[in-house]
XYZ file of C-alpha atoms in Angstrom:
394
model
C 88.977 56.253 36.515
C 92.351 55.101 37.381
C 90.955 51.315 38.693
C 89.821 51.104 35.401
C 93.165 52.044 33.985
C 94.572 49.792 36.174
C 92.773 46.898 34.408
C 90.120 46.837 36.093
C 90.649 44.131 38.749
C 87.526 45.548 40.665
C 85.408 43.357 38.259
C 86.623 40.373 40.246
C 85.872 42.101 44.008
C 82.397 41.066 44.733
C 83.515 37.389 44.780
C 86.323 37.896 46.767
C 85.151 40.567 49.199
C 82.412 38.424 50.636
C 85.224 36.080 51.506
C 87.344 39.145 52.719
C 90.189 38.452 50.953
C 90.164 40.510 47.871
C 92.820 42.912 48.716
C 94.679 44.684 45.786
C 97.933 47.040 46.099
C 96.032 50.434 45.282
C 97.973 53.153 43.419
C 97.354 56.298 41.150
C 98.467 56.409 37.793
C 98.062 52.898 37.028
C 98.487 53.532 33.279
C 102.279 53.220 33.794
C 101.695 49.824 35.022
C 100.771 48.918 31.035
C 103.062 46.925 28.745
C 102.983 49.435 25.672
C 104.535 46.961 22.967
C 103.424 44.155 21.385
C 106.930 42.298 21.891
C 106.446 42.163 25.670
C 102.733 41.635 25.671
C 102.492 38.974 23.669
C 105.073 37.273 25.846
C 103.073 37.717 29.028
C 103.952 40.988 29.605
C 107.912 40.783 30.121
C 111.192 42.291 29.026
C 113.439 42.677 31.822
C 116.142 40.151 30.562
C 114.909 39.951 26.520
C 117.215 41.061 23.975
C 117.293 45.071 24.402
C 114.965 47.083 21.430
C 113.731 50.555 21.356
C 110.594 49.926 23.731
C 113.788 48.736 27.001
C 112.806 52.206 28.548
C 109.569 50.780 29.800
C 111.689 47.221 30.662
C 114.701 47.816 31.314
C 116.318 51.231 30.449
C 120.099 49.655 30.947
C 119.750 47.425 28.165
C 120.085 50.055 25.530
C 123.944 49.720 26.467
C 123.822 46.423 24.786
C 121.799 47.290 21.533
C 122.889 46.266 18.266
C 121.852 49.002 15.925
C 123.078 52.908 16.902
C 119.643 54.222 16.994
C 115.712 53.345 17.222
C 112.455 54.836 17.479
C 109.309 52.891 18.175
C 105.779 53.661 17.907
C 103.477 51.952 19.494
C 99.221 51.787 20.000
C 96.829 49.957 22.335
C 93.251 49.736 22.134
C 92.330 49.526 25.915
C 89.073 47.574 27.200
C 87.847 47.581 24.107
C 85.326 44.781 25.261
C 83.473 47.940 27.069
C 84.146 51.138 25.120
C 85.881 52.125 21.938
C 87.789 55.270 23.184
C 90.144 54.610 25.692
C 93.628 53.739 24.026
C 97.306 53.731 25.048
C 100.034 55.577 22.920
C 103.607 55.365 23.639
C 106.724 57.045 21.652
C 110.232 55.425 22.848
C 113.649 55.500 21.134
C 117.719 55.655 21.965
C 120.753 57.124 20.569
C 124.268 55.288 21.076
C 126.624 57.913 22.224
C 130.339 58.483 22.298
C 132.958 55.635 20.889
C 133.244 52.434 22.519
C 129.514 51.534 21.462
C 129.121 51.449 25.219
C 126.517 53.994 26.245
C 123.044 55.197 25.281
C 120.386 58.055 26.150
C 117.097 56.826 25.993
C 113.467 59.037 26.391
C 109.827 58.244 26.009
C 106.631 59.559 25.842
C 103.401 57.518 26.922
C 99.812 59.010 26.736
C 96.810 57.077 28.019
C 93.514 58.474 27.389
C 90.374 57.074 29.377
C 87.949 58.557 26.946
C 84.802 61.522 26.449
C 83.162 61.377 30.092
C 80.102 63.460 30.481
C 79.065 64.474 33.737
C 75.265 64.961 35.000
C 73.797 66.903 37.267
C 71.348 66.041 39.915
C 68.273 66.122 37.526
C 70.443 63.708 35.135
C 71.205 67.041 32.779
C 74.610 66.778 31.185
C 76.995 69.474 32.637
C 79.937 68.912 30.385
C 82.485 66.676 28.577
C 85.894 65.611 29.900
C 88.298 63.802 28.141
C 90.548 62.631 31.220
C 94.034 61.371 30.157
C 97.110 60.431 32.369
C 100.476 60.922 30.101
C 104.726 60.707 31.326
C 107.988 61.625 29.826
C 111.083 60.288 30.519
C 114.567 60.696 29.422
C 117.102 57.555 29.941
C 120.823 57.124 30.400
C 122.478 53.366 30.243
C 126.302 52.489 29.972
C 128.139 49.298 30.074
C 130.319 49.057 33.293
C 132.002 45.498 31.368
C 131.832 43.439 28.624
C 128.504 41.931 30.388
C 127.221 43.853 32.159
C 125.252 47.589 32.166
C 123.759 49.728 34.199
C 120.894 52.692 33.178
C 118.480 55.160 34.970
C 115.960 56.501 33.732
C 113.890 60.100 35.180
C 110.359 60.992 34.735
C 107.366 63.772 34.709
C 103.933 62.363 35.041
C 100.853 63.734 34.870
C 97.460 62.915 35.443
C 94.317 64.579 34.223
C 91.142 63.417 35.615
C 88.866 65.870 36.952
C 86.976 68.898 35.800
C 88.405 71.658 33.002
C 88.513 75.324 34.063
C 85.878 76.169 32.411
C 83.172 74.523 34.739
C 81.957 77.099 37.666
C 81.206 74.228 39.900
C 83.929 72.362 42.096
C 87.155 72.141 40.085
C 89.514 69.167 40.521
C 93.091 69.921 38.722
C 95.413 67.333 37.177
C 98.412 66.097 39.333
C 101.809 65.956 38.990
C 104.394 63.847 39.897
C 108.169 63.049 39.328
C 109.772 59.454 39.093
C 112.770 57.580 38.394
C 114.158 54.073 37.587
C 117.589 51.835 38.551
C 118.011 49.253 36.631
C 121.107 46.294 35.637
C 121.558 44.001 32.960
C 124.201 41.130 32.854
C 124.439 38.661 29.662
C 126.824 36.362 28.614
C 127.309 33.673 25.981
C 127.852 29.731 27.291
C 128.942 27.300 25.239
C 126.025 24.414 25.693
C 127.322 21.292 23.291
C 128.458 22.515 20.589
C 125.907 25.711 19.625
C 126.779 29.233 21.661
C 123.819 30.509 23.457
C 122.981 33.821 25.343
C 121.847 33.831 28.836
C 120.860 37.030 30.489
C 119.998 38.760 33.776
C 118.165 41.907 34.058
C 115.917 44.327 37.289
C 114.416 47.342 37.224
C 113.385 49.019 39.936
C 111.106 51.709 38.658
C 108.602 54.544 39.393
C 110.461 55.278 42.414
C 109.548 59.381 43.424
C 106.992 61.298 44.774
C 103.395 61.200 45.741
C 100.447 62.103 43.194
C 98.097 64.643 45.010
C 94.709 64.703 43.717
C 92.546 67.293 44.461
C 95.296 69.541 45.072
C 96.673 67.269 47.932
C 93.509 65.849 49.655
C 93.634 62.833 48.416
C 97.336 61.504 47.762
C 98.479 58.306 45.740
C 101.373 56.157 45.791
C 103.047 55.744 42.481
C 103.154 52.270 41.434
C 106.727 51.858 41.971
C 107.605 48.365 41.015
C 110.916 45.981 41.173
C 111.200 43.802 38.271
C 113.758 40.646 38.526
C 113.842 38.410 34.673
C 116.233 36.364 33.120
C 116.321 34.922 29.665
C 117.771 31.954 28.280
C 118.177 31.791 24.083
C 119.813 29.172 21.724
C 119.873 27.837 17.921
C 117.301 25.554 17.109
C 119.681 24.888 13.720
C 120.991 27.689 11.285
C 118.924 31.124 11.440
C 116.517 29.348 13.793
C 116.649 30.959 17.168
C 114.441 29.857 20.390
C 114.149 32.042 23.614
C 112.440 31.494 27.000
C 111.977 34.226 29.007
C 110.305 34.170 32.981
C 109.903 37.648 34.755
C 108.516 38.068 38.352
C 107.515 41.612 40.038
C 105.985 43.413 42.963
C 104.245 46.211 43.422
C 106.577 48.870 45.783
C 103.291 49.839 47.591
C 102.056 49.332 51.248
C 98.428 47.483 51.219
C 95.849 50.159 52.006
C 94.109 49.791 56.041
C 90.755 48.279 55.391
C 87.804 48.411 57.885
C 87.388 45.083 57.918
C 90.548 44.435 59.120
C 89.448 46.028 62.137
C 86.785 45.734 64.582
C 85.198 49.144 63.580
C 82.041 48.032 65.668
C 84.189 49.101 68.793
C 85.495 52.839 69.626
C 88.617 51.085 69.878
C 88.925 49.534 66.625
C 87.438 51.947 64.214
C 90.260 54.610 66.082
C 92.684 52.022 65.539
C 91.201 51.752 61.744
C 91.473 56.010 61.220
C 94.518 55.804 63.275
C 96.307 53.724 60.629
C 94.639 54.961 57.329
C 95.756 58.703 58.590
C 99.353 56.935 58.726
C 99.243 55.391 54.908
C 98.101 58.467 53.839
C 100.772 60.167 55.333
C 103.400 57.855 54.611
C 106.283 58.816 52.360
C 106.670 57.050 49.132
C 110.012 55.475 50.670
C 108.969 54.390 53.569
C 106.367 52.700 51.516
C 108.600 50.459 49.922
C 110.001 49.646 52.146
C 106.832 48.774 54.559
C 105.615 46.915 51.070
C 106.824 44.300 52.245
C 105.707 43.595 55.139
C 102.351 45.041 56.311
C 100.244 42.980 54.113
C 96.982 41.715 56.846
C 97.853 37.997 55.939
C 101.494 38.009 56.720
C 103.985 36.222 54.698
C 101.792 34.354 52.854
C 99.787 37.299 51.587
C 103.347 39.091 50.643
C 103.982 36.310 48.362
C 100.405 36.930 46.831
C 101.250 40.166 45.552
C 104.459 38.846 42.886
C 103.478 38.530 39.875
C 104.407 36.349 37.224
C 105.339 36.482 33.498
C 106.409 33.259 31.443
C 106.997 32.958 27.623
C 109.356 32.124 24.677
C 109.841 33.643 21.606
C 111.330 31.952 18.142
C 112.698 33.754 15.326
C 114.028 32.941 11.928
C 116.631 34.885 10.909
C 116.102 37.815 12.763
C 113.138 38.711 10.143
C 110.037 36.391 11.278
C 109.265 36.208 14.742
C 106.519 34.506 16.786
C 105.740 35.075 20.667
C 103.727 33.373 23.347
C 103.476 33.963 27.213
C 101.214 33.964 30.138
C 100.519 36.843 33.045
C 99.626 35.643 36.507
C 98.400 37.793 39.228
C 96.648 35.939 42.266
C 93.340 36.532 42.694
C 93.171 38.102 45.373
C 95.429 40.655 44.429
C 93.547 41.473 41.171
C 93.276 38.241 39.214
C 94.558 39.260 36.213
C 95.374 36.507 34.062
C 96.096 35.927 30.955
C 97.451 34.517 27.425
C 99.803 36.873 25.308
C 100.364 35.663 21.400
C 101.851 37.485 18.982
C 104.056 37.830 15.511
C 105.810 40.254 13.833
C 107.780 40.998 10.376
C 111.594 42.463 10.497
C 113.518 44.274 7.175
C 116.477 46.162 7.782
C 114.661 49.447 7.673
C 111.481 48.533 10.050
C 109.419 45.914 11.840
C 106.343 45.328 12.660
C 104.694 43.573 15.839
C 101.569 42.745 16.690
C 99.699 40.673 19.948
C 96.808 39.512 21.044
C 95.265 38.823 24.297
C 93.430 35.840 25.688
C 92.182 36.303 29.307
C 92.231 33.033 31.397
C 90.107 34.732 34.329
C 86.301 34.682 33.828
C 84.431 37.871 32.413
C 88.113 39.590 32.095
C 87.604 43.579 30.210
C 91.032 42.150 29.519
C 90.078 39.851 26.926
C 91.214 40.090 23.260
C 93.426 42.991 24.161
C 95.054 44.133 20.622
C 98.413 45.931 20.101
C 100.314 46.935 17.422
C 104.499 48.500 17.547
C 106.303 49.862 14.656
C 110.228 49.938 15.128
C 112.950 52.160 12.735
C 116.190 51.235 12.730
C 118.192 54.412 12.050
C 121.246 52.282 10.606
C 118.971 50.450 8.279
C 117.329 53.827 7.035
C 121.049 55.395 6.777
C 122.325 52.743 4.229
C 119.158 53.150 2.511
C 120.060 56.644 1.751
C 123.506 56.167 1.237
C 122.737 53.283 -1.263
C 120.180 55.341 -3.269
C 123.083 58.357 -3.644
């Protein structure tokens, strides 16, 4: 369940397997690894430098320091592989509150729920034993303050859990839902240079995220590594000509995660090497999620040049006309043989003072990509704009 969540990047392994180079970061809880609003997605799935709005808690939580209105909520829906099924979707709540005076701090909280689905299970004669309706979900609550003029700092902490197995009410083998708890670092710098005559914003932003414990399926037999992730963007906007803003955007991240041991990686034909092989799956497995990131970066089989495989990258620009029309392009690449995800993100979306809307689409550059024509759709409040509403109609 959770390689499809993931986006299912095992679609692309039979190619590269044969080769023996197919060798994806593998995590539980994949889910969080999802861009839930259309903003970021249809700019190739970035956000760590953009402009903060209510969906920065999946970004970058310290941007909410820097937001312009005093409070948001944002509601957001993905249809997920919806090339192979029509009931596996993405959900995600997120919102901020400006606190204290100064307009220089924020709390922050969100609420994602991914369901994979009705999955019935069959028995050895092919006779259905029941339903599931598996479903990984997180909460998180957020706290961001500026530390200057330009720059802000936020963390974020988290309670995940995933749902996968049997319900209680089966007889047979039961397989419980895992928990897990998380939590985020992240910094955002912007400033304003003067390039000609027009004032533009360039801005700097990370986010190292998902950092925490272990998810232990099966009630700790079979243990995952969070996909704990470090996010570096920046962002560089400026006018056009009056009202008409243009804004390029380039993220890159990496997956916190040591590569899993692999047999063939080994010489498993020998005594030797398939002890060396159990030897050093026995250590992943046992390996904190600390140590992991910090191993991450270094225990890939191909060296160096494998390392540099597994960054990812995110490029794309946004324009808007005075703050009310906006329209969004970008591009995801993940190396193939790290998953091969690629992809086009396109997208609009409508702004009033009360709400917007935004919406994206997916193109998948990658052959026979699940991926492909990805929808989703994000409605924003702005609590300001709804208060003078009310205080105009009084």
């Amino acid at each position: 369940m959770t390689a499809t969540a993931a986006g299912t990047a095992a679609t692309f392994a039979a190619d590269y397997n044969s080769a023996n180079q197919f060798n994806p970061v593998q995590t539980g809880v994949n889910s969080l690894d999802i861009a839930p609003d259309a903003r970021g997605a249809s700019m190739g799935d970035l956000g760590a430098a953009t402009d903060p709005d209510c969906n920065s808690q999946f970004w970058n939580p310290s941007k909410y320091a820097f937001a312009y209105s005093s409070a948001g909520v944002s509601l957001s829906y993905t249809p997920w592989l919806r090339k192979l099924v029509n009931d596996i979707f993405l959900a995600n709540v997120a919102g901020y509150w400006k606190i204290g005076h100064g307009d220089n701090q924020a709390i922050s909280a969100s609420l994602r729920y991914f369901s994979l689905g009705e999955v019935t299970t069959s028995g050895a004669e092919g006779a259905a034993i029941q339903t599931l309706n598996p479903y990984e979900m997180s909460v998180d609550l957020g706290y961001s303050r500026k530390l200057s003029e330009k720059f802000s700092m936020g963390v974020a902490f988290r309670y995940i859990y995933s749902a996968l197995g049997f319900s209680e009410s089966y007889a047979g083998d039961q397989n419980v839902g895992a928990s897990a708890f998380a939590a985020d670092i992240a910094g955002y710098y912007t400033c304003f240079p003067m390039v000609g005559r027009s004032e533009c914003q360039w801005s700097w932003g990370w986010n190292l995220n998902n950092i925490g414990s272990k998810v232990n399926y099966d009630g700790g037999a079979n243990p995952a590594f969070l996909p704990a992730q470090l996010r570096i963007g920046t962002s560089f906007t400026f006018p056009l000509a009056d009202y008409h803003l243009l804004s390029l955007n380039l993220d890159a991240s990496k997956i916190l995660v040591p590569t899993m041991p692999r047999e063939n990686d080994y010489d498993v034909d020998t005594p030797e090497g398939m002890e060396q092989f159990l030897d050093a799956k026995e250590d992943w497995e046992n390996m904190s999620s600390i140590t992991g990131i910090f191993k991450s970066f270094s225990d890939a089989p191909g060296g160096a040049k494998e390392e540099l495989q597994e960054i990812r990258w995110s490029v794309g620009a946004e324009y808007s006309y005075n703050d009310q029309f906006f329209f969004r392009a970008g591009y995801f690449y993940e190396h193939p043989n790290k998953g091969n995800r690629q992809y086009l993100g396109v997208g609009a979306g409508f702004a009033l003072k009360v709400a917007r809307l935004d919406a994206s689409y997916m193109v998948a550059t990658a052959a026979s990509s699940p991926l492909d024509q990805t929808l989703r759709f994000s409605l924003t409040f702005d609590m300001d704009g709804i208060k003078d509403l009310f205080g105009r109609r009084r």
